Amino acid sequence: MFYTIVGTQWGDEGKGKIVDWLSSKADLVVRFQGGNNAGHTIKVNKNVYKLNLLPSGIIRNKKCIIGNGVVLDPWALIKEIENLRNQNIIIDENNLCIAENVCLILPIHKLIDEVNEESRGINSIGTTKKGIGPAYEDKVGRRSIRLCDLNDNQNLKLKIKKLYDFHMPRLEKFNKSIDYEKAYEDLIKISNIIKIFSAPVWKMINDAGKQKKFILFEGAQGSLLDIDFGTYPYVTSSNTSSGQIFSGTGFGIKENHSILGITKAYTTRVGSGPFFTELQNDIGDHLVEKGQEFGTVTKRKRRCGWFDSVLVRQSIVINGITDVVLTKLDVLDEIKEIKVCVGYRYNQEIYNYLPFDENIQKKLFPVYENLPGWQTKTFGLKNWSDLPINAQQYISFLESKIEKKISIISTGPDRSHTIDRNNLLSNS
Ligand code: GDP
Ligand code: IMO
Ligand code: MG
């Protein structure tokens, strides 16, 4: 059985919790895009784990794979491994493998990310400044340093020099300097630590697939941050949608695949860009506080707003989502009247999808339907029948608008705070 987890909104939907929950039965957990711009928080009893690059299955000592679609900052990886080892998580070459052809993020990419943001001025994207975009640009520009390049020091030095030479003229215009030799020396120092994880992971994943093992593909970010289908240019630099699992890992088996769309019961976004249902008022502040909506990576306060069924329905179609997981229902517990966006008004027209044209997007106004809140505690509930009737009706209303069943409901950060409506976990 194969499962893919993707976020249907702008990220931070609670993917980490659901991957952790589902990975109890997994044989392999695989990351296929993004990098350490991702921040997944997993709570297990009193322990809280923060993951950026490592697949969330590592917490359960599952075999984890970082696929070629990821951009990998080797120093960030080492730090993350150290932090988790300090929390007694085992990480070694038996449970972590990294694609030999994964492209590396070097210090220059972080510098370029900063310079790019500075030069965008008021139109800055609000990136995580982890060098993700510049690293993907170099990948497509065929200049990248890949993990397998660490096998040949002489060539590695030349390649790094070429890469730095390519970017220096622009950086100098911004009075920035950075030394390729230092990057090379620093990389050599850690090269042996990283190389032990290097493997032809595409073979491992396909072999596991043929043997009908349980493979879990873990998406980062959300569909609205997808480089093609998101709110461009306010997006990340990878394809975050499920189609990317094939090119981001080399996995070629298409059948028996469930795609779970992780969806918050409201909407959040970090960084700039359109947000049609944003609440810049007391209710927005309440969602920030109650939902603890602060970025894991950059600690920025997340922008909060009502559920947008237009965007989620679109994400469901683009990703081929089979089941929706609704998270953070408990955060809405105290709200008296809840709004759901069911369309956009543009002049005299109504849109039931998000048009890509930025000029139209700027003039879209959400059309809302109002639903009564439940004003009862749902935190930690484990059974559908225990949910207050208004909460059940809210979920049914969302299902009718997004045209997909909501199979799992998360009512708290812990593993056990989960309503598995169709016994998806026990049947998988
Ligand atoms: P991800 O990036 O999609 O993995 O999500 P994050 O981990 O960045 O953000 C989700 C946050 O919400 C984390 O701190 C989780 O522990 C927490 N969380 C997940 N599900 C629930 C839930 O159902 N209720 C509450 N209150 N918190 C949750
Ligand atoms: P997880 O996996 C939320 C956002 C950044 C910025 C834009 C581009 O935790 O859901 P980048 O550094 O990727 O070039 O920044 O994308 N962003 C995220 N927002 N959750 C994430 O990951 C994100 N990863 C990137 O805030 O707006
Ligand atoms: Mg996150």
PDB file of N, CA and C and ligand atoms in Angstrom, residues 11-12 15 38-40 296 302, ligand 3:
ATOM      1  N   GLY A  11       0.562  25.375   3.667  1.00  0.00           N
ATOM      2  CA  GLY A  11       1.542  24.758   4.560  1.00  0.00           C
ATOM      3  C   GLY A  11       1.088  24.781   6.006  1.00  0.00           C
ATOM      4  N   ASP A  12       1.806  24.043   6.850  1.00  0.00           N
ATOM      5  CA  ASP A  12       1.555  23.980   8.289  1.00  0.00           C
ATOM      6  C   ASP A  12       0.164  23.451   8.615  1.00  0.00           C
ATOM      7  N   LYS A  15       0.811  18.227   8.698  1.00  0.00           N
ATOM      8  CA  LYS A  15       1.265  17.045   7.954  1.00  0.00           C
ATOM      9  C   LYS A  15       2.131  16.151   8.833  1.00  0.00           C
ATOM     10  N   ALA A  38      10.816  23.497   5.374  1.00  0.00           N
ATOM     11  CA  ALA A  38       9.693  22.831   6.039  1.00  0.00           C
ATOM     12  C   ALA A  38       9.931  22.794   7.548  1.00  0.00           C
ATOM     13  N   GLY A  39       8.840  22.844   8.285  1.00  0.00           N
ATOM     14  CA  GLY A  39       8.943  22.710   9.738  1.00  0.00           C
ATOM     15  C   GLY A  39       7.769  21.897  10.231  1.00  0.00           C
ATOM     16  N   HIS A  40       8.049  20.695  10.690  1.00  0.00           N
ATOM     17  CA  HIS A  40       6.979  19.801  11.130  1.00  0.00           C
ATOM     18  C   HIS A  40       7.151  19.528  12.624  1.00  0.00           C
ATOM     19  N   THR A 296       7.459  27.286  12.603  1.00  0.00           N
ATOM     20  CA  THR A 296       8.478  26.426  13.223  1.00  0.00           C
ATOM     21  C   THR A 296       9.871  26.846  12.764  1.00  0.00           C
ATOM     22  N   ARG A 302       1.895  33.372  12.054  1.00  0.00           N
ATOM     23  CA  ARG A 302       1.190  33.001  10.824  1.00  0.00           C
ATOM     24  C   ARG A 302      -0.057  33.861  10.651  1.00  0.00           C
TER      25      ARG A 302
HETATM   26 MG    MG B   3       5.161  23.497   9.172  1.00  0.00          MG
END
